[in-house]
JSON list of C-alpha atoms in Angstrom, two decimals:
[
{"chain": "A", "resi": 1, "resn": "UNK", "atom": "CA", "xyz": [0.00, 0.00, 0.00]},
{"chain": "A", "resi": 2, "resn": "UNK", "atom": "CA", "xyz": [1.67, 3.21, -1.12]},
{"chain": "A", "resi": 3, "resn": "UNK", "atom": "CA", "xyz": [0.15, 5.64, 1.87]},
{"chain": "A", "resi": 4, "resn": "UNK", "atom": "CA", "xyz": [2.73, 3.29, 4.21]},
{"chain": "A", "resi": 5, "resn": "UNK", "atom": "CA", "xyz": [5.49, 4.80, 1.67]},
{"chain": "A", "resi": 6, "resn": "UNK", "atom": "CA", "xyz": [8.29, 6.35, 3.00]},
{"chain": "A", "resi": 7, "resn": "UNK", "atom": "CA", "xyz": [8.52, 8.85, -0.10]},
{"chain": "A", "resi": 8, "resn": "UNK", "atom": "CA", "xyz": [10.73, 11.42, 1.78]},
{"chain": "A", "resi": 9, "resn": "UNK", "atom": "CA", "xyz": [13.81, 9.11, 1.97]},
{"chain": "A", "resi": 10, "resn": "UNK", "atom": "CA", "xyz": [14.68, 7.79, -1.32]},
{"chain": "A", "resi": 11, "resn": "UNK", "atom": "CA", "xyz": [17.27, 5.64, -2.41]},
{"chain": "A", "resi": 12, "resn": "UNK", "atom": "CA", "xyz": [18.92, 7.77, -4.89]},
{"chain": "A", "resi": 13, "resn": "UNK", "atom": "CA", "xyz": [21.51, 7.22, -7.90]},
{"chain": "A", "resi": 14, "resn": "UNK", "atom": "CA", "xyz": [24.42, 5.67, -6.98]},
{"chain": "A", "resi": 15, "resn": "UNK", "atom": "CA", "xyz": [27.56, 7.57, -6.32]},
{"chain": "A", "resi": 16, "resn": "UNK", "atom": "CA", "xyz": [30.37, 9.15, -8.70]},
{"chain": "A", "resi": 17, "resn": "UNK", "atom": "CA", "xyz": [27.44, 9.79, -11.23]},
{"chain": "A", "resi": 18, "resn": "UNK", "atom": "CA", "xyz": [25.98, 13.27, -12.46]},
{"chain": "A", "resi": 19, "resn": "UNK", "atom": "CA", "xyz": [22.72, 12.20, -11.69]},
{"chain": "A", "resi": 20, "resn": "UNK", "atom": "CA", "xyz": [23.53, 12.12, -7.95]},
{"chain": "A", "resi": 21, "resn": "UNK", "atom": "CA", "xyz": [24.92, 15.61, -8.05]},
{"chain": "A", "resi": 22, "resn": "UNK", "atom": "CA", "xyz": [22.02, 16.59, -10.00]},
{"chain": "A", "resi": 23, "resn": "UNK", "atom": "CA", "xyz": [19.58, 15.04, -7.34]},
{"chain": "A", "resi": 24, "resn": "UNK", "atom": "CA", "xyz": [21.69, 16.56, -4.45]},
{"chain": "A", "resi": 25, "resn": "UNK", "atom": "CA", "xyz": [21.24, 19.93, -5.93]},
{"chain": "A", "resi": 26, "resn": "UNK", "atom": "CA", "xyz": [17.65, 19.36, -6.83]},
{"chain": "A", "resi": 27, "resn": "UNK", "atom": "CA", "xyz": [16.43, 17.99, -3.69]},
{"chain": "A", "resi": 28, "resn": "UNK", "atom": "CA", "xyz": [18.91, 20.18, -1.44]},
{"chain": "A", "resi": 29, "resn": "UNK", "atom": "CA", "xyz": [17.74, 23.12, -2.35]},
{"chain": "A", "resi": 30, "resn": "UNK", "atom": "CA", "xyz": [13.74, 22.46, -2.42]},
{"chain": "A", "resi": 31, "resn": "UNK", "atom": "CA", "xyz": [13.95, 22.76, -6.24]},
{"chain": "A", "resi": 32, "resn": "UNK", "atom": "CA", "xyz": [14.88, 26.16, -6.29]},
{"chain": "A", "resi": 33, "resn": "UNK", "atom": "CA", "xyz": [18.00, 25.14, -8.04]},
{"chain": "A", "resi": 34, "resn": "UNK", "atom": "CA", "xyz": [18.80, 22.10, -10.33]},
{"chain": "A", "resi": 35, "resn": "UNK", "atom": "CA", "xyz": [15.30, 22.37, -12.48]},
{"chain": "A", "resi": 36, "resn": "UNK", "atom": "CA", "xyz": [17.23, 23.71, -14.97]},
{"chain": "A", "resi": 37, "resn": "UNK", "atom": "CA", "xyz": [19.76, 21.45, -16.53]},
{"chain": "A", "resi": 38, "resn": "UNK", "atom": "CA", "xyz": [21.93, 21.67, -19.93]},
{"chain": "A", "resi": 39, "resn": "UNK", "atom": "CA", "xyz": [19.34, 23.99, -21.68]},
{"chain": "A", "resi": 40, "resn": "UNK", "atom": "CA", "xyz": [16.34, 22.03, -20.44]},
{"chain": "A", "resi": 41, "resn": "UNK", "atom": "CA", "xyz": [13.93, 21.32, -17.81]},
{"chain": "A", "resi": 42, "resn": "UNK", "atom": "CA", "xyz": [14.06, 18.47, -15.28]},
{"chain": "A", "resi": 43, "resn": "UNK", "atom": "CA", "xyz": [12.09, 16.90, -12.75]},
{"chain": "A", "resi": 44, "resn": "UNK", "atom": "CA", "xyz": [12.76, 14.01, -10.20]},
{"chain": "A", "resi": 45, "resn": "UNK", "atom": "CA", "xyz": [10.93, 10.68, -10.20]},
{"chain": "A", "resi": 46, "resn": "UNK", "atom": "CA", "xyz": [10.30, 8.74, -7.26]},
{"chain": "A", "resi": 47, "resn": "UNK", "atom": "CA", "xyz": [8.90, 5.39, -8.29]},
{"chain": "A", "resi": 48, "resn": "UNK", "atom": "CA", "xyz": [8.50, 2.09, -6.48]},
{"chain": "A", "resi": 49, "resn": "UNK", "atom": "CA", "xyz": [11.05, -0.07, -6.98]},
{"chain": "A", "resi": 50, "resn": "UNK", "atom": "CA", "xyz": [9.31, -3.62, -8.79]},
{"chain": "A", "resi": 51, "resn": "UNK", "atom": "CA", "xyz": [10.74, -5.91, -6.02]},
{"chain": "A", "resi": 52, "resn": "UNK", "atom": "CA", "xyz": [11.82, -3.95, -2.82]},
{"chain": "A", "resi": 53, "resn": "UNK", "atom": "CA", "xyz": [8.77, -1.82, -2.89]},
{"chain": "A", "resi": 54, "resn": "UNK", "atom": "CA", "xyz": [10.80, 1.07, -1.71]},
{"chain": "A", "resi": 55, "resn": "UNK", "atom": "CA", "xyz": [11.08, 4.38, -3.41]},
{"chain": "A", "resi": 56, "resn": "UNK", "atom": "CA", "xyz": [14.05, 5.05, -5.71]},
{"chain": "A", "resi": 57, "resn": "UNK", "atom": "CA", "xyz": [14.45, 9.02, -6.95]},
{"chain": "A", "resi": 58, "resn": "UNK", "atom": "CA", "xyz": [15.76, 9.95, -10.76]},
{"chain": "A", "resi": 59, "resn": "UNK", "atom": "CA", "xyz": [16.50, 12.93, -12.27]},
{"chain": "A", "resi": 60, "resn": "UNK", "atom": "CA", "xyz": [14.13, 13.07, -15.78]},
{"chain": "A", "resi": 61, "resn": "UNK", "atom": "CA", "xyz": [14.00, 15.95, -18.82]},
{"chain": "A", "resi": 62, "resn": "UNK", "atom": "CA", "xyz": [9.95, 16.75, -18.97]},
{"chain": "A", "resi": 63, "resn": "UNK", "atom": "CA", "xyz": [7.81, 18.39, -20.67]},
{"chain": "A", "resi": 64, "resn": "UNK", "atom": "CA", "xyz": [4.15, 19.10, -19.99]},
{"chain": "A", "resi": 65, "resn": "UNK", "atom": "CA", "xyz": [1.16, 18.30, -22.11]},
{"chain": "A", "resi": 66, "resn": "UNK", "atom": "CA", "xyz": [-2.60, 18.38, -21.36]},
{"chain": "A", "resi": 67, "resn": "UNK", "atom": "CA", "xyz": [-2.30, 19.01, -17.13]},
{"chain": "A", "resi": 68, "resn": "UNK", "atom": "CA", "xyz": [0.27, 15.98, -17.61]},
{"chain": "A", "resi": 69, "resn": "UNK", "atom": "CA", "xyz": [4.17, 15.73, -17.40]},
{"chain": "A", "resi": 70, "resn": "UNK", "atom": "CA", "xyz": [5.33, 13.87, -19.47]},
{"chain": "A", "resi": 71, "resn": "UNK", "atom": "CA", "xyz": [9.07, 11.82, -19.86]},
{"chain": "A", "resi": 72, "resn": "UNK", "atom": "CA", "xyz": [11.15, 9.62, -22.03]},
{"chain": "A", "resi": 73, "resn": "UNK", "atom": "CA", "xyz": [12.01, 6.13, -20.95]},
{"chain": "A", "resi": 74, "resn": "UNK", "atom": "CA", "xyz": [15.19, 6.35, -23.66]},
{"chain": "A", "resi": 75, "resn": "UNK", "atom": "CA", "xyz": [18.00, 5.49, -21.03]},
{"chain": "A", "resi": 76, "resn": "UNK", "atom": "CA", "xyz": [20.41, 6.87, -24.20]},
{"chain": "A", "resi": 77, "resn": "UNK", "atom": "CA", "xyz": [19.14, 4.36, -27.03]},
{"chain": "A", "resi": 78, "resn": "UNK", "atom": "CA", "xyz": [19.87, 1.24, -24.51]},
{"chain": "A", "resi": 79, "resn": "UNK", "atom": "CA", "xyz": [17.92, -2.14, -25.83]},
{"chain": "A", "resi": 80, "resn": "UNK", "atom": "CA", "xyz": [16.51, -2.27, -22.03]},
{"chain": "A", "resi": 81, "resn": "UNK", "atom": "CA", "xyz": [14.15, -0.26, -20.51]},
{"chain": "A", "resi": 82, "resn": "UNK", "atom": "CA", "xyz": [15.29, 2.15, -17.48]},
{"chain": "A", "resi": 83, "resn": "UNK", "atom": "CA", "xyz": [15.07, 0.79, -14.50]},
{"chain": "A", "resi": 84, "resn": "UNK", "atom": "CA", "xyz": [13.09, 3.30, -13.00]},
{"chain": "A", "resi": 85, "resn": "UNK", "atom": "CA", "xyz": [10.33, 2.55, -16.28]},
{"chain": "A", "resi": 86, "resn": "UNK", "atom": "CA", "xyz": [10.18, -0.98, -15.23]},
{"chain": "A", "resi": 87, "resn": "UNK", "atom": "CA", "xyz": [9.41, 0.11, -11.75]},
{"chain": "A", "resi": 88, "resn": "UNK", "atom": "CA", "xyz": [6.41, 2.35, -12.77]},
{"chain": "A", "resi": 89, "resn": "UNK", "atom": "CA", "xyz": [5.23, -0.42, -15.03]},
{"chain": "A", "resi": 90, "resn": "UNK", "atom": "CA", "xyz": [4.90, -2.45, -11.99]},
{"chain": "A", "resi": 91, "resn": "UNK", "atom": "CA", "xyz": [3.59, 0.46, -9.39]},
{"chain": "A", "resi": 92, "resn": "UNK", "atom": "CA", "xyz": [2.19, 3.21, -11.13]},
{"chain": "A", "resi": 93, "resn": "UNK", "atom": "CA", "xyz": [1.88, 5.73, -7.89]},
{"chain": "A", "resi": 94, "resn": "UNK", "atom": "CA", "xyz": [4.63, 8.09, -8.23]},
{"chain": "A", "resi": 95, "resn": "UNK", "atom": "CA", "xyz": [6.16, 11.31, -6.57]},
{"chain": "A", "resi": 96, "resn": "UNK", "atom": "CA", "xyz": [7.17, 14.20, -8.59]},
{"chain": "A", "resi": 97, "resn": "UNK", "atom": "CA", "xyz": [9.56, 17.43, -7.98]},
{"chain": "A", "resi": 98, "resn": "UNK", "atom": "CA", "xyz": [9.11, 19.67, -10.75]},
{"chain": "A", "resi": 99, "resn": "UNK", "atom": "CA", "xyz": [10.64, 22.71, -8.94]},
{"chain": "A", "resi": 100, "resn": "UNK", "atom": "CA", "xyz": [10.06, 24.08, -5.86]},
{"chain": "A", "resi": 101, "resn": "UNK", "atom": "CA", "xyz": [6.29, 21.69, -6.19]},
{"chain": "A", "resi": 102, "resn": "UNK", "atom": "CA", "xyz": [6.42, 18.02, -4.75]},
{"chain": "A", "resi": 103, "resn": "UNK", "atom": "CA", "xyz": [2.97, 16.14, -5.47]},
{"chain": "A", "resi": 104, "resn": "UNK", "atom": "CA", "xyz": [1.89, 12.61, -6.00]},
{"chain": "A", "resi": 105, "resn": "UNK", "atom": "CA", "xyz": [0.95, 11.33, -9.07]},
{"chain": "A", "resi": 106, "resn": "UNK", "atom": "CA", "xyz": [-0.24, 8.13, -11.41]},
{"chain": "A", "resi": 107, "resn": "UNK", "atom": "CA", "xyz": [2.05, 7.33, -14.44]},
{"chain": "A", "resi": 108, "resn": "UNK", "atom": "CA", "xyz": [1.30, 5.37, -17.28]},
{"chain": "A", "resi": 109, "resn": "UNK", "atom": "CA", "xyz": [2.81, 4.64, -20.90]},
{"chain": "A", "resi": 110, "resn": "UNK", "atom": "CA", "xyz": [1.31, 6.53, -23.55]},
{"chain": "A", "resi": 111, "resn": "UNK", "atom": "CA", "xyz": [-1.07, 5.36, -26.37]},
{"chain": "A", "resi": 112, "resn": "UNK", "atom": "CA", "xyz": [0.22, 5.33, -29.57]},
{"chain": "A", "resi": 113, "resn": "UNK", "atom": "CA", "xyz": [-1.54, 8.20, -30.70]},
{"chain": "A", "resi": 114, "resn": "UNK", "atom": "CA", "xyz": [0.01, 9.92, -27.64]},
{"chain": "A", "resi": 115, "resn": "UNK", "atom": "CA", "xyz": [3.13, 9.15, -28.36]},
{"chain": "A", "resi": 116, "resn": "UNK", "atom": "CA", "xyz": [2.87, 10.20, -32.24]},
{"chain": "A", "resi": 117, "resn": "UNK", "atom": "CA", "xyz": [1.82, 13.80, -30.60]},
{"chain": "A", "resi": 118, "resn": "UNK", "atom": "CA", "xyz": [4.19, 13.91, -27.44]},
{"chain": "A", "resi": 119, "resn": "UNK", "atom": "CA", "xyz": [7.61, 12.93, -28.99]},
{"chain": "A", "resi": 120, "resn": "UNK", "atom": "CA", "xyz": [8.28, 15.75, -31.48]},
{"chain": "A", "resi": 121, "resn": "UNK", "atom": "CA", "xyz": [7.03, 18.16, -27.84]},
{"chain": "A", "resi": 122, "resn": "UNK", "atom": "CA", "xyz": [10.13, 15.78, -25.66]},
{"chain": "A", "resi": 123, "resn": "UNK", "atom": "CA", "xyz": [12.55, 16.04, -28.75]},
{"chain": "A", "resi": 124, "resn": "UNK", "atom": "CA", "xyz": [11.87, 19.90, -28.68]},
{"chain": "A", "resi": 125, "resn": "UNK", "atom": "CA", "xyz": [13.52, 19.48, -25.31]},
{"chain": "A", "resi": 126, "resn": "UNK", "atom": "CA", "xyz": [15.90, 16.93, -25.77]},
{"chain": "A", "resi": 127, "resn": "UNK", "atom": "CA", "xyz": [17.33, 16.96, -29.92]},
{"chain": "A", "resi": 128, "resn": "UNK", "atom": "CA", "xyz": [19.39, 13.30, -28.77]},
{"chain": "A", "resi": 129, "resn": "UNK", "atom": "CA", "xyz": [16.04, 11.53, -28.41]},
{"chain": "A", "resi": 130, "resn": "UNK", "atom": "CA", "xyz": [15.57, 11.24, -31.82]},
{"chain": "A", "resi": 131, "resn": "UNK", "atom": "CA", "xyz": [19.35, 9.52, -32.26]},
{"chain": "A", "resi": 132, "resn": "UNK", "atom": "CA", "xyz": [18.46, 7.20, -29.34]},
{"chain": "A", "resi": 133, "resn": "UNK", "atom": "CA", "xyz": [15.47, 5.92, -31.33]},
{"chain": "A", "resi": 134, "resn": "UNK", "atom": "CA", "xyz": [18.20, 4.88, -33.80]},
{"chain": "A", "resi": 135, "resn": "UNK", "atom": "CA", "xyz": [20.14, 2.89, -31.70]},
{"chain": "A", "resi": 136, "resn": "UNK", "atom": "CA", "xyz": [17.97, 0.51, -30.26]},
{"chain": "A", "resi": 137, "resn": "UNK", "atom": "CA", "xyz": [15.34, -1.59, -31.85]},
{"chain": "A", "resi": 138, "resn": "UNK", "atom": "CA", "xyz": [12.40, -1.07, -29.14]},
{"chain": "A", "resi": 139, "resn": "UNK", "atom": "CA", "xyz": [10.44, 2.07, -29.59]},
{"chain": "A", "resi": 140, "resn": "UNK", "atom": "CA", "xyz": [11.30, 4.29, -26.39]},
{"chain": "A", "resi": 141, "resn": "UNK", "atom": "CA", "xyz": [8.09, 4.82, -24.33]},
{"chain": "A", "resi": 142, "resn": "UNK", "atom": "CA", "xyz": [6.68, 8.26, -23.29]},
{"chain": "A", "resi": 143, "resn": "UNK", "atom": "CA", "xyz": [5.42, 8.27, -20.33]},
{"chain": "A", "resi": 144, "resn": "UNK", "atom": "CA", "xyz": [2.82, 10.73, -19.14]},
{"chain": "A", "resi": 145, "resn": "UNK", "atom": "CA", "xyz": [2.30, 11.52, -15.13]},
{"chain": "A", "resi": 146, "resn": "UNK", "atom": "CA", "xyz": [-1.14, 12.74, -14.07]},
{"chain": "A", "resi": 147, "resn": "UNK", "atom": "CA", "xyz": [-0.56, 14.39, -10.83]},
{"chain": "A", "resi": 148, "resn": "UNK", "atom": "CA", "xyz": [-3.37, 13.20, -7.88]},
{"chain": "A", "resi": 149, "resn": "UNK", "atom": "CA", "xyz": [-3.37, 15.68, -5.19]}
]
């Protein structure tokens, strides 16, 4: 049940990488710094993780469509989904940062149709998500958050 979730202490990326500076910034500063990243936007994810049922925190370019937020499951053009996709496939109740603005929220992959609309709107924000369709055989999900509260 996710209302025994401990979504204030997340396990976060692991360390040496940019996306733990990134989160450190993010988070450590309430949002006011670290939304904007390399000429884009970013939010962090907390999902569930599939297994240990315990919240894991990413750092994600977004962009926004229809009250939504939406973000690309590319991890760079890998043949495997991101972890952190996998983790909302299994346990859609998320957490979002988008800022200074922490809410819940319920993510799911997009139609098709959705995703014909939403990925020239993500590669507006991020030009390499076209190349990463290149390099890997699966088509890279959009995913779109709904926030809940």
């Amino acid at each position: 049940m996710t209302t025994d979730i401990d979504w204030d202490h997340p396990t976060d990326p692991r360390e040496g990488t940019w996306q733990l500076d990134h989160v450190k910034l993010y988070a450590g500063s309430g949002g006011s710094e670290g939304q904007y990243w390399n000429g884009t936007q970013t939010l962090l994810l907390t999902t569930l993780g599939r297994v240990s049922g315990k919240p894991v925190r990413t750092p994600l370019i977004y962009g926004e469509a229809d009250g939504g937020y939406l973000v690309v499951a590319s991890k760079g053009g890998d043949p495997a989904h991101p972890l952190w996709y996998r983790n909302l496939s299994e346990h859609p109740t998320v957490r979002i940062q988008v800022g200074t603005k922490i809410m819940q929220g319920t993510a799911r992959t997009a139609t098709p149709e959705e995703r014909a609309a939403y990925w020239p709107v993500m590669v507006g924000h991020w030009p390499a998500y076209d190349e990463y369709q290149t390099k890997t055989d699966r088509e890279i999900p959009i995913v779109v958050i709904e926030p809940t509260g």
